[in-house]
Coordinates of C-alpha atoms in Angstrom, one line a residue:
M1 CA 25.3 13.1 -8.1
N2 CA 28.4 12.9 -5.9
K3 CA 28.2 14.0 -2.4
T4 CA 31.0 14.3 0.1
I5 CA 30.6 12.7 3.5
T6 CA 30.0 16.2 5.0
D7 CA 27.3 16.7 2.6
A8 CA 25.7 13.5 3.4
A9 CA 25.6 14.2 7.1
E10 CA 23.8 17.6 6.4
L11 CA 21.3 15.8 4.1
A12 CA 20.4 12.9 6.4
A13 CA 17.9 14.8 8.5
R14 CA 16.0 16.0 5.4
L15 CA 16.0 12.6 3.8
G16 CA 14.9 10.9 7.0
I17 CA 18.0 9.0 7.5
T18 CA 18.6 7.8 11.1
T19 CA 22.2 8.2 11.9
E20 CA 22.2 6.4 15.3
Y21 CA 20.0 3.4 16.5
R22 CA 20.1 0.3 18.7
D23 CA 20.0 -3.0 16.9
G24 CA 17.9 -6.2 17.9
L25 CA 20.7 -7.1 20.4
G26 CA 20.6 -3.7 22.2
Q27 CA 23.8 -2.5 20.8
R28 CA 24.1 1.1 19.9
R29 CA 25.3 1.7 16.3
L30 CA 26.4 4.9 14.5
A31 CA 26.3 5.6 11.0
D32 CA 29.1 4.4 8.9
P33 CA 30.2 7.4 6.9
E34 CA 30.6 5.7 3.6
A35 CA 27.3 3.8 4.0
L36 CA 25.6 7.1 4.8
A37 CA 27.0 8.9 1.9
R38 CA 25.8 6.0 -0.4
I39 CA 22.4 6.0 0.8
V40 CA 22.1 9.8 0.6
E41 CA 23.4 9.5 -3.1
A42 CA 20.6 6.8 -3.7
L43 CA 17.8 9.0 -2.2
D44 CA 18.9 12.4 -3.3
R45 CA 18.7 12.0 -7.2
P46 CA 16.7 13.8 -9.9
P47 CA 13.9 11.8 -11.3
P48 CA 14.3 10.2 -14.7
R49 CA 12.6 11.9 -17.8
L50 CA 8.9 11.7 -17.6
S51 CA 7.5 9.3 -20.3
P52 CA 3.9 9.9 -21.4
L53 CA 3.2 6.3 -21.2
Q54 CA 3.9 6.5 -17.5
G55 CA 1.6 9.4 -16.5
E56 CA -1.4 8.5 -14.5
G57 CA -4.2 11.0 -14.4
G58 CA -2.0 14.0 -14.9
N59 CA 0.3 13.2 -12.1
R60 CA 4.0 14.1 -13.3
R61 CA 7.2 13.0 -11.6
G62 CA 8.7 15.5 -9.3
E63 CA 5.5 17.5 -8.6
P64 CA 5.0 18.1 -4.8
A65 CA 2.8 15.5 -3.3
A66 CA 1.2 18.0 -1.1
A67 CA -0.7 19.2 -4.1
K68 CA -2.9 16.2 -3.7
L69 CA -5.0 15.5 -0.7
L70 CA -5.4 11.9 0.5
V71 CA -8.8 11.5 2.0
A72 CA -9.0 8.0 3.5
P73 CA -11.2 5.9 5.8
A74 CA -10.2 5.9 9.4
R75 CA -9.6 2.2 9.3
C76 CA -9.1 -0.8 7.1
W77 CA -11.9 -3.3 6.3
Q78 CA -12.4 -5.5 9.4
G79 CA -14.6 -8.4 7.8
P80 CA -17.1 -10.4 9.7
S81 CA -16.8 -10.3 13.5
R82 CA -16.3 -14.0 14.1
R83 CA -13.3 -16.3 14.7
V84 CA -12.5 -18.3 11.6
W85 CA -9.4 -20.5 10.2
A86 CA -7.8 -21.0 7.0
L87 CA -5.3 -23.4 5.3
A88 CA -2.1 -21.9 4.1
V89 CA -0.4 -23.6 1.2
Q90 CA 2.7 -23.1 -0.9
L91 CA 0.8 -23.4 -4.2
Y92 CA 3.8 -24.3 -6.3
G93 CA 4.4 -27.2 -4.2
V94 CA 0.8 -28.7 -4.4
R95 CA 1.1 -32.4 -5.8
S96 CA -1.7 -33.6 -8.1
R97 CA -2.3 -36.3 -10.7
R98 CA -3.0 -33.6 -13.5
N99 CA -0.7 -30.6 -12.8
W100 CA 2.6 -30.4 -14.5
G101 CA 4.9 -30.8 -11.5
H102 CA 4.0 -27.3 -10.3
G103 CA 0.7 -26.4 -8.5
D104 CA -1.6 -24.4 -10.6
F105 CA -5.0 -22.4 -10.4
T106 CA -6.9 -25.5 -11.2
D107 CA -5.4 -27.0 -8.0
L108 CA -6.2 -23.8 -6.1
G109 CA -9.9 -24.3 -7.2
D110 CA -9.8 -27.7 -5.7
L111 CA -8.3 -26.6 -2.5
I112 CA -11.1 -24.0 -2.2
D113 CA -13.7 -26.9 -2.4
L114 CA -11.5 -28.8 0.2
A115 CA -11.5 -25.8 2.5
A116 CA -15.2 -25.3 2.2
D117 CA -15.9 -28.9 3.1
L118 CA -13.7 -28.7 6.2
G119 CA -15.4 -25.7 7.4
A120 CA -12.3 -23.4 6.7
A121 CA -12.9 -19.7 5.7
G122 CA -10.3 -19.5 3.2
I123 CA -7.0 -20.5 1.5
G124 CA -3.8 -18.6 2.3
L125 CA -1.2 -18.5 -0.5
N126 CA 2.6 -17.5 -0.9
P127 CA 3.2 -14.5 -3.1
L128 CA 1.8 -15.0 -6.7
H129 CA 4.1 -12.2 -8.1
A130 CA 5.6 -12.6 -11.4
L131 CA 9.2 -14.1 -11.1
F132 CA 12.1 -14.3 -13.6
D133 CA 12.2 -17.8 -15.2
D134 CA 15.2 -18.9 -13.1
D135 CA 13.9 -17.9 -9.6
A136 CA 12.4 -20.0 -7.1
S137 CA 11.7 -17.7 -4.3
P138 CA 8.3 -15.9 -4.4
Y139 CA 9.6 -13.2 -2.3
S140 CA 12.1 -11.8 -5.0
P141 CA 9.8 -10.9 -7.7
N142 CA 10.4 -9.4 -11.0
T143 CA 7.3 -7.3 -10.4
R144 CA 4.5 -7.1 -7.8
Q145 CA 2.0 -5.9 -10.1
F146 CA 1.5 -9.0 -12.3
L147 CA 1.0 -12.5 -11.7
N148 CA 3.4 -15.5 -12.2
P149 CA 2.3 -17.6 -15.5
R150 CA 3.7 -20.7 -14.0
Y151 CA 0.5 -21.1 -12.1
I152 CA -1.6 -21.2 -15.3
D153 CA -3.3 -24.5 -15.9
V154 CA -2.3 -24.6 -19.7
E155 CA -4.7 -27.5 -20.4
A156 CA -7.6 -25.2 -19.2
V157 CA -6.9 -22.6 -21.7
P158 CA -9.6 -22.8 -24.5
E159 CA -7.1 -22.2 -27.2
F160 CA -4.7 -24.9 -26.1
P161 CA -4.4 -27.4 -29.0
G162 CA -3.4 -30.4 -26.8
L163 CA -0.5 -32.4 -25.9
D164 CA 2.0 -34.0 -28.2
S165 CA 4.0 -37.0 -27.3
E166 CA 7.0 -35.0 -26.6
L167 CA 5.4 -32.6 -24.2
E168 CA 3.6 -35.5 -22.5
E169 CA 6.9 -37.3 -21.7
Q170 CA 8.2 -33.9 -20.3
I171 CA 5.2 -33.5 -18.1
A172 CA 5.2 -37.0 -16.9
A173 CA 8.9 -36.6 -15.7
L174 CA 8.0 -33.2 -14.0
R175 CA 5.0 -34.7 -12.3
G176 CA 7.2 -37.5 -10.8
R177 CA 9.7 -35.3 -9.0
D178 CA 9.6 -34.6 -5.3
L179 CA 11.2 -31.2 -5.8
V180 CA 9.7 -28.6 -8.3
D181 CA 11.8 -28.5 -11.5
Y182 CA 11.3 -24.7 -12.3
S183 CA 13.3 -24.6 -15.4
G184 CA 11.5 -27.7 -16.8
V185 CA 8.2 -26.3 -15.8
V186 CA 8.9 -22.9 -17.3
A187 CA 10.1 -24.6 -20.6
A188 CA 7.0 -26.8 -20.9
K189 CA 4.4 -24.2 -20.1
D190 CA 6.1 -21.5 -22.2
K191 CA 6.0 -23.9 -25.2
A192 CA 2.5 -24.8 -24.7
L193 CA 1.3 -21.2 -24.0
R194 CA 2.9 -20.2 -27.3
L195 CA 0.9 -22.7 -29.0
A196 CA -2.3 -21.5 -27.5
Y197 CA -1.3 -17.8 -28.3
E198 CA -0.9 -18.7 -31.8
V199 CA -4.4 -20.3 -32.0
F200 CA -5.8 -17.3 -30.3
R201 CA -4.3 -15.0 -32.8
R202 CA -5.7 -16.8 -35.8
S203 CA -9.1 -17.3 -33.9
R204 CA -12.2 -15.4 -35.2
E205 CA -13.9 -15.9 -31.9
A206 CA -15.2 -12.4 -31.2
E207 CA -16.1 -12.9 -27.5
R208 CA -12.6 -13.9 -26.5
R209 CA -11.0 -11.1 -28.5
R210 CA -13.4 -8.7 -26.7
E211 CA -12.5 -10.0 -23.4
F212 CA -8.8 -9.8 -24.2
E213 CA -9.0 -6.2 -25.3
Q214 CA -11.0 -5.2 -22.1
F215 CA -8.3 -6.7 -20.0
R216 CA -5.6 -4.8 -21.9
E217 CA -7.5 -1.6 -21.5
S218 CA -8.2 -2.2 -17.7
R219 CA -4.4 -2.8 -17.0
G220 CA -3.4 0.2 -19.2
A221 CA 0.0 1.4 -19.8
Q222 CA 1.5 -0.7 -17.1
L223 CA 0.7 -4.0 -18.8
A224 CA 2.0 -2.6 -22.2
Q225 CA 5.3 -1.4 -20.5
F226 CA 5.7 -4.8 -18.6
S227 CA 5.2 -6.8 -21.8
C228 CA 7.7 -4.7 -23.6
F229 CA 10.1 -5.3 -20.6
Q230 CA 9.7 -8.9 -21.0
T231 CA 10.4 -8.9 -24.6
L232 CA 13.5 -6.7 -24.2
R233 CA 14.9 -8.8 -21.4
N234 CA 14.5 -11.9 -23.5
S235 CA 16.0 -10.3 -26.5
L236 CA 18.9 -8.5 -25.0
A237 CA 19.6 -11.4 -22.4
Q238 CA 21.1 -8.9 -19.8
P239 CA 19.8 -7.2 -16.8
W240 CA 18.2 -3.9 -17.6
P241 CA 21.2 -1.7 -16.1
Q242 CA 23.3 -3.1 -18.8
W243 CA 21.0 -2.6 -21.7
P244 CA 21.7 -0.1 -24.4
A245 CA 21.2 3.4 -23.0
E246 CA 18.1 4.0 -25.1
W247 CA 16.3 1.2 -23.3
R248 CA 17.5 1.8 -19.7
E249 CA 14.6 4.0 -19.0
P250 CA 10.9 3.6 -20.3
N251 CA 10.4 5.9 -23.3
N252 CA 6.9 6.1 -24.9
N253 CA 8.1 6.7 -28.4
L254 CA 10.6 3.7 -28.3
L255 CA 8.1 1.3 -26.6
A256 CA 5.5 2.1 -29.2
R257 CA 8.1 1.3 -32.0
L258 CA 9.0 -2.0 -30.1
R259 CA 5.3 -2.9 -30.0
S260 CA 4.9 -2.3 -33.6
E261 CA 7.9 -4.1 -34.6
R262 CA 7.6 -7.0 -32.2
E263 CA 3.7 -7.1 -31.8
E264 CA 3.5 -11.0 -31.6
E265 CA 6.2 -11.2 -28.8
V266 CA 4.7 -8.3 -26.8
G267 CA 1.3 -9.6 -27.3
Y268 CA 2.2 -13.0 -26.0
F269 CA 3.2 -11.5 -22.7
E270 CA -0.1 -9.7 -22.4
F271 CA -1.9 -12.9 -23.2
Q272 CA 0.0 -14.7 -20.4
Q273 CA -1.3 -12.2 -18.1
W274 CA -4.8 -12.2 -19.3
I275 CA -5.0 -16.1 -18.9
A276 CA -3.4 -16.0 -15.4
H277 CA -5.9 -13.2 -14.3
Q278 CA -8.8 -15.2 -15.8
Q279 CA -8.0 -18.4 -13.9
L280 CA -7.2 -16.7 -10.6
D281 CA -10.3 -14.6 -10.7
R282 CA -12.4 -17.7 -11.4
C283 CA -10.9 -19.0 -8.0
R284 CA -12.0 -15.8 -6.3
K285 CA -15.5 -16.2 -7.6
R286 CA -15.5 -20.1 -6.8
A287 CA -14.6 -19.2 -3.1
A288 CA -17.6 -16.7 -3.0
R289 CA -20.0 -19.4 -4.5
R290 CA -18.7 -21.9 -1.8
G291 CA -19.4 -19.3 0.9
L292 CA -15.9 -18.9 2.2
S293 CA -16.2 -15.8 4.3
L294 CA -12.4 -14.9 3.8
G295 CA -11.8 -16.4 0.3
L296 CA -8.3 -16.2 -0.7
Y297 CA -5.5 -14.7 1.5
L298 CA -2.6 -13.4 -0.5
D299 CA 0.9 -12.6 0.7
I300 CA 2.6 -9.4 -0.8
A301 CA 6.3 -9.5 -0.7
V302 CA 8.1 -6.4 0.8
G303 CA 10.1 -5.5 -2.2
T304 CA 11.1 -6.3 -5.7
R305 CA 14.4 -7.4 -7.6
A306 CA 16.8 -4.6 -8.4
D307 CA 16.9 -5.9 -12.0
G308 CA 13.1 -6.4 -12.5
Y309 CA 10.4 -4.7 -14.2
D310 CA 9.3 -2.5 -11.2
A311 CA 12.8 -1.1 -10.6
W312 CA 13.1 -0.3 -14.4
S313 CA 9.7 1.2 -14.7
E314 CA 9.8 3.1 -11.4
Q315 CA 13.4 4.4 -11.2
D316 CA 12.6 7.3 -9.1
A317 CA 10.5 5.3 -6.5
I318 CA 12.8 2.1 -6.3
L319 CA 16.4 2.1 -5.3
S320 CA 18.4 -0.3 -7.3
T321 CA 21.8 0.5 -5.4
V322 CA 20.6 -0.4 -1.9
E323 CA 19.1 -3.6 -0.5
L324 CA 16.3 -4.1 2.1
G325 CA 17.3 -5.9 5.2
A326 CA 17.3 -5.9 9.0
P327 CA 19.7 -5.1 11.7
P328 CA 21.5 -7.6 13.9
D329 CA 19.2 -9.4 16.3
M330 CA 18.9 -12.6 18.2
L331 CA 18.0 -14.8 15.2
N332 CA 20.4 -13.3 12.7
T333 CA 23.4 -11.8 14.7
A334 CA 25.1 -10.3 11.6
G335 CA 21.9 -8.8 10.2
Q336 CA 20.1 -9.6 7.1
K337 CA 20.3 -8.5 3.5
W338 CA 17.3 -9.7 1.5
G339 CA 18.6 -9.3 -2.1
I340 CA 15.7 -6.9 -3.0
A341 CA 15.7 -3.3 -3.8
G342 CA 14.6 -0.6 -1.4
I343 CA 11.9 1.9 -1.8
N344 CA 12.8 5.5 -2.3
P345 CA 10.4 7.5 0.1
V346 CA 11.2 10.7 -1.9
G347 CA 10.4 9.3 -5.3
L348 CA 7.4 7.6 -3.9
E349 CA 5.9 10.8 -2.4
A350 CA 6.5 12.7 -5.5
R351 CA 4.4 10.0 -7.4
Y352 CA 1.5 10.5 -5.0
F353 CA 2.2 6.9 -3.8
E354 CA 0.8 5.4 -7.0
P355 CA 3.4 2.6 -7.3
F356 CA 2.4 1.4 -3.8
R357 CA -1.3 1.6 -4.6
R358 CA -0.8 -0.5 -7.7
V359 CA 0.9 -3.1 -5.5
L360 CA -2.0 -3.2 -3.2
Q361 CA -4.5 -3.3 -5.9
A362 CA -2.7 -6.3 -7.6
G363 CA -3.5 -8.4 -4.4
V364 CA -6.9 -7.0 -3.1
R365 CA -8.7 -7.4 -6.3
Y366 CA -8.5 -11.3 -5.8
A367 CA -8.4 -11.5 -2.0
G368 CA -10.5 -11.1 1.2
A369 CA -7.4 -10.6 3.1
I370 CA -3.7 -9.6 2.3
R371 CA -0.5 -9.8 4.3
L372 CA 2.0 -7.1 4.0
D373 CA 5.4 -8.8 4.4
H374 CA 7.6 -6.8 6.9
V375 CA 4.9 -4.2 7.5
M376 CA 7.5 -2.0 9.5
G377 CA 8.5 -0.8 6.0
L378 CA 5.5 1.5 6.1
E379 CA 7.2 3.5 8.7
R380 CA 10.9 2.8 8.1
Q381 CA 13.2 0.7 6.0
F382 CA 16.6 -0.7 6.9
L383 CA 18.7 -0.1 4.0
V384 CA 22.2 -1.7 3.1
P385 CA 24.2 -0.3 0.3
S386 CA 25.1 -3.2 -2.3
G387 CA 28.2 -5.0 -1.5
M388 CA 28.2 -4.0 2.0
P389 CA 27.4 -6.1 5.2
A390 CA 24.1 -5.8 6.7
A391 CA 25.4 -4.3 9.9
R392 CA 26.5 -1.2 8.1
G393 CA 22.8 -0.5 6.9
L394 CA 20.8 2.5 8.2
Y395 CA 17.1 3.2 8.8
V396 CA 15.4 5.5 6.6
A397 CA 12.0 6.9 7.3
S398 CA 9.0 6.1 5.1
P399 CA 6.0 8.5 4.6
F400 CA 4.1 6.4 7.2
F401 CA 0.6 8.0 7.5
A402 CA 0.2 8.5 3.9
L403 CA 1.0 4.9 3.1
L404 CA -1.6 3.9 6.0
A405 CA -4.1 6.1 4.2
V406 CA -3.6 4.5 0.9
T407 CA -3.7 1.2 2.5
A408 CA -7.0 2.0 4.1
Q409 CA -8.4 3.3 0.8
E410 CA -7.7 0.1 -1.1
S411 CA -8.7 -2.2 1.9
M412 CA -12.2 -0.5 2.1
A413 CA -12.7 -0.3 -1.6
H414 CA -12.1 -4.0 -2.0
R415 CA -13.4 -5.1 1.3
S416 CA -10.1 -6.8 2.0
I417 CA -8.5 -7.3 5.5
V418 CA -4.9 -6.2 5.9
I419 CA -2.5 -8.1 8.1
G420 CA 0.8 -6.7 8.9
E421 CA 3.8 -9.1 9.3
D422 CA 5.2 -7.3 12.4
L423 CA 8.0 -9.8 13.6
G424 CA 11.4 -8.7 14.4
T425 CA 12.7 -5.1 15.5
V426 CA 9.5 -3.1 15.8
P427 CA 9.5 0.8 16.3
E428 CA 8.0 2.0 19.6
N429 CA 4.2 2.3 19.4
F430 CA 4.1 0.9 15.9
R431 CA 1.8 -2.1 16.6
E432 CA -0.5 0.4 18.4
T433 CA -0.7 2.8 15.6
L434 CA -1.4 -0.1 13.1
A435 CA -4.2 -1.4 15.5
D436 CA -5.7 2.1 15.5
R437 CA -5.9 1.9 11.6
G438 CA -7.3 -1.5 11.5
I439 CA -4.3 -3.4 10.4
W440 CA -4.2 -6.8 12.1
S441 CA -1.1 -8.1 13.9
Y442 CA 0.7 -11.4 13.0
L443 CA 1.1 -13.7 15.9
V444 CA 3.5 -16.6 15.4
M445 CA 3.2 -18.9 18.4
I446 CA 7.0 -19.8 18.4
F447 CA 7.6 -16.2 19.4
E448 CA 4.6 -15.6 21.7
R449 CA 6.4 -16.2 25.0
G450 CA 7.1 -14.3 28.2
A451 CA 10.4 -13.2 29.6
N452 CA 10.6 -16.4 31.5
G453 CA 10.1 -18.6 28.4
A454 CA 6.6 -19.6 29.1
F455 CA 4.0 -19.6 26.3
R456 CA 1.4 -17.1 26.4
A457 CA -2.0 -18.3 27.3
P458 CA -4.6 -18.3 24.6
Q459 CA -6.5 -15.5 26.2
D460 CA -3.5 -13.2 26.1
Y461 CA -3.6 -13.2 22.2
R462 CA -4.9 -10.1 20.5
E463 CA -8.3 -10.3 18.9
S464 CA -7.6 -8.2 15.6
A465 CA -4.8 -10.6 14.6
L466 CA -3.7 -13.7 12.6
A467 CA -2.4 -16.5 14.8
T468 CA -0.2 -19.4 13.5
F469 CA 2.4 -21.7 14.8
S470 CA 5.4 -20.9 12.5
T471 CA 6.2 -19.2 9.1
H472 CA 7.8 -20.4 5.8
D473 CA 11.2 -19.0 7.3
L474 CA 11.0 -21.1 10.4
P475 CA 10.8 -24.7 11.4
T476 CA 7.5 -26.6 11.1
F477 CA 6.1 -28.0 14.2
A478 CA 7.5 -31.5 13.4
G479 CA 10.9 -30.1 12.7
W480 CA 11.0 -27.7 15.7
K481 CA 9.8 -30.5 18.2
S482 CA 12.5 -32.7 16.9
G483 CA 15.2 -30.1 16.7
A484 CA 15.8 -31.1 13.1
D485 CA 16.2 -27.4 12.1
L486 CA 19.2 -27.0 14.7
A487 CA 20.9 -30.1 13.5
F488 CA 20.7 -29.0 9.8
K489 CA 22.1 -25.4 10.5
R490 CA 24.9 -26.7 12.6
A491 CA 25.9 -29.3 10.0
L492 CA 26.2 -26.3 7.6
G493 CA 28.3 -24.2 10.0
M494 CA 25.5 -22.0 10.5
D495 CA 24.6 -20.2 13.9
P496 CA 21.0 -21.6 14.7
G497 CA 20.4 -18.7 17.2
E498 CA 19.4 -21.5 19.9
T499 CA 21.3 -24.0 21.7
E500 CA 19.9 -27.7 22.2
D501 CA 19.3 -27.0 25.8
Q502 CA 17.3 -23.9 24.9
R503 CA 15.1 -25.8 22.4
R504 CA 14.5 -28.6 25.0
A505 CA 13.5 -26.0 27.5
A506 CA 11.0 -24.4 24.8
V507 CA 9.6 -27.9 24.0
A508 CA 9.0 -28.5 27.7
A509 CA 7.4 -25.0 28.1
L510 CA 4.9 -25.9 25.3
Q511 CA 4.1 -29.1 26.9
A512 CA 3.5 -27.4 30.1
A513 CA 1.3 -24.9 28.3
L514 CA -0.8 -27.5 26.7
A515 CA -1.2 -29.3 29.9
A516 CA -2.3 -26.3 31.8
R517 CA -5.0 -25.7 29.3
G518 CA -6.1 -29.4 29.6
V519 CA -5.0 -30.3 26.0
A520 CA -4.2 -33.8 25.6
G521 CA -1.3 -35.0 23.6
F522 CA 1.7 -33.4 22.1
D523 CA 1.3 -33.4 18.4
F524 CA 0.3 -30.7 16.0
L525 CA -3.4 -31.3 16.6
A526 CA -2.9 -30.4 20.2
V527 CA -1.1 -27.2 19.3
A528 CA -4.0 -26.5 16.9
R529 CA -6.6 -26.9 19.6
Y530 CA -4.5 -24.5 21.8
L531 CA -4.3 -21.8 19.1
A532 CA -8.0 -22.4 18.3
A533 CA -8.9 -21.2 21.8
T534 CA -7.4 -17.8 21.4
P535 CA -9.6 -14.7 20.6
S536 CA -7.6 -14.0 17.4
R537 CA -10.0 -13.6 14.5
L538 CA -8.0 -15.7 12.1
L539 CA -6.0 -18.8 12.8
V540 CA -4.0 -20.2 9.9
V541 CA -2.8 -23.7 9.7
S542 CA 0.0 -24.5 7.2
M543 CA -0.6 -27.6 5.2
E544 CA 3.1 -28.6 6.2
D545 CA 2.2 -28.7 9.7
A546 CA -1.1 -30.5 9.2
L547 CA 0.6 -33.1 7.2
D548 CA 3.5 -33.5 9.8
V549 CA 6.3 -32.4 7.5
V550 CA 9.6 -32.1 9.1
E551 CA 11.7 -30.0 6.4
Q552 CA 10.9 -26.2 6.4
V553 CA 9.9 -24.4 3.3
N554 CA 12.9 -21.9 3.4
V555 CA 16.0 -21.7 5.4
P556 CA 17.2 -18.2 5.3
G557 CA 20.9 -17.9 4.6
T558 CA 21.0 -20.9 2.3
V559 CA 21.0 -21.2 -1.4
D560 CA 22.0 -24.6 -2.8
E561 CA 22.4 -26.1 0.8
H562 CA 18.6 -26.6 1.1
P563 CA 15.8 -27.0 -1.5
N564 CA 14.2 -23.6 -0.6
W565 CA 10.9 -23.0 -2.2
R566 CA 10.9 -26.4 -4.1
R567 CA 9.7 -29.0 -1.9
R568 CA 6.3 -30.6 -3.0
L569 CA 3.7 -31.8 -0.5
P570 CA 3.9 -35.5 0.5
V571 CA 0.2 -36.1 -0.2
A572 CA -1.4 -35.7 -3.5
L573 CA -4.3 -33.2 -3.7
E574 CA -6.8 -35.8 -4.7
D575 CA -6.0 -37.8 -1.4
L576 CA -6.1 -34.9 0.9
R577 CA -9.9 -35.1 1.2
H578 CA -9.6 -38.5 2.8
D579 CA -6.6 -37.7 5.1
P580 CA -7.5 -38.3 8.8
R581 CA -5.4 -35.5 10.0
L582 CA -7.4 -32.8 8.0
A583 CA -10.6 -34.3 9.2
A584 CA -9.4 -34.2 12.9
L585 CA -8.3 -30.8 12.4
A586 CA -11.6 -29.6 11.1
D587 CA -13.3 -31.2 14.0
A588 CA -11.1 -29.3 16.4
M589 CA -11.7 -26.1 14.7
A590 CA -15.4 -26.8 14.7
A591 CA -15.3 -27.7 18.5
A592 CA -13.7 -24.3 19.2
G593 CA -16.4 -22.5 17.3
R594 CA -14.1 -21.8 14.5
R595 CA -16.4 -22.7 11.6
N596 CA -17.0 -20.8 8.4
F597 CA -20.7 -19.6 8.6
Q598 CA -22.6 -17.9 6.1

């Protein structure tokens, strides 16, 4: 649908597009006419043809959402009223003597035992969403509804027939690398899982077959669609917008034909998801048996790839022609584009918010807590037309209170705490609204400073919050203290957003804060003791900080210049139990009263 610039201006108010705002630098920005027209065109489009396979409970695309009342609890689940701590791990980077060069769900089970023995309440994880084979970032998912099969421990699959010499050589090479070789891991696991699937197809073991069919039934049409999508993407070897016209939208009859003609291939992707679910669910149960009051804490990415399954299957709810991002601010003076598709609030409302609900359910079914990445998206999104610079993006309103209601429903139904990553440019009264609805804040110590640069005292931290030193997109404590992150960015010609003098002043301010609190030393353990004294209900310690890693997990704005999402931990999982740094950390948490109690 083509709209003139005049039409776009008239439609902006109806579609919730803000045509004037102030960015994170305080600069007033007016809507760029071309960008406005393109965002209007993306939002104001008719829904695709309804496919019977996509209907849920009689809800048809395009029906007014007002026809269905959302009755929700007043607040999200709050969990036990004590202060606890958890270890955060990039699961792919776990080094063990048995995994295939990529952390897996068996490693996660061992981490759960480690957490229990240390007195931690849970294990925090990077997103486990399904990715494309060649992707590393867990924040650019193919879909947020299904799991990444790279985390499967193939040797724990009952049907796996065992390693041959060629596969053993591949695995030994993968295991010896300091960086995850994703293409190698995917190839090895795909080969092995296909062997296991072939054994499963020939097996007459009735109980396993019954469990598989129950899983397929529980995941319904979405699992069938996803498996068909994966089959089509493999065979057509192109992004879905370039597929033949008949496949560019899900169609029940065509997908049924595909399933009949390619039953083995479609079934293989369902088998992958079944195995991944079984192994992750065993981890959830293991955490419960070990008495972890939090269990698993899972991250949910803010969006999905424009050429991924979610964008293909929900074309009225996901905008494949605009990117999510953020306006210019102190850390990113040019603004940000995240390379993931925006959400269409009009289409989402027409679907009674079911796509959003399914994303939540994919996390809360396994987790005692979830973190919503860039939670401001519940109120508004910053959308940038593809091909334009971030500074030309605009804010678009989301159905805020309806999304809060859905979040509360799923949180209470699954007894899962909800944490909102509320960093960056935050709308007025936004944090207060989240707090009223029981969504916890996300407090990053690097940013918890007053106007004079002084670090906030522990008692000034909010209670219903997660406190941590840094994030995966920011330097580790060792990197921050040494200024290694600044030197790295300058070497690449990037604006680090901070001068050396400013960093030295920040380091001095932290030393002063620790001294004022009577905390001895200036290492990460001292910082952990400082944070442990806050009233915040959950303190999360990243494994990178606990092990004094200098390099950060991800450097935004880089691709090949830094091994983003590839670095493996310096200590093997089997040796972590005996690492004195973790023992000292556990003692510090216990001394502060942060011990996991039954």
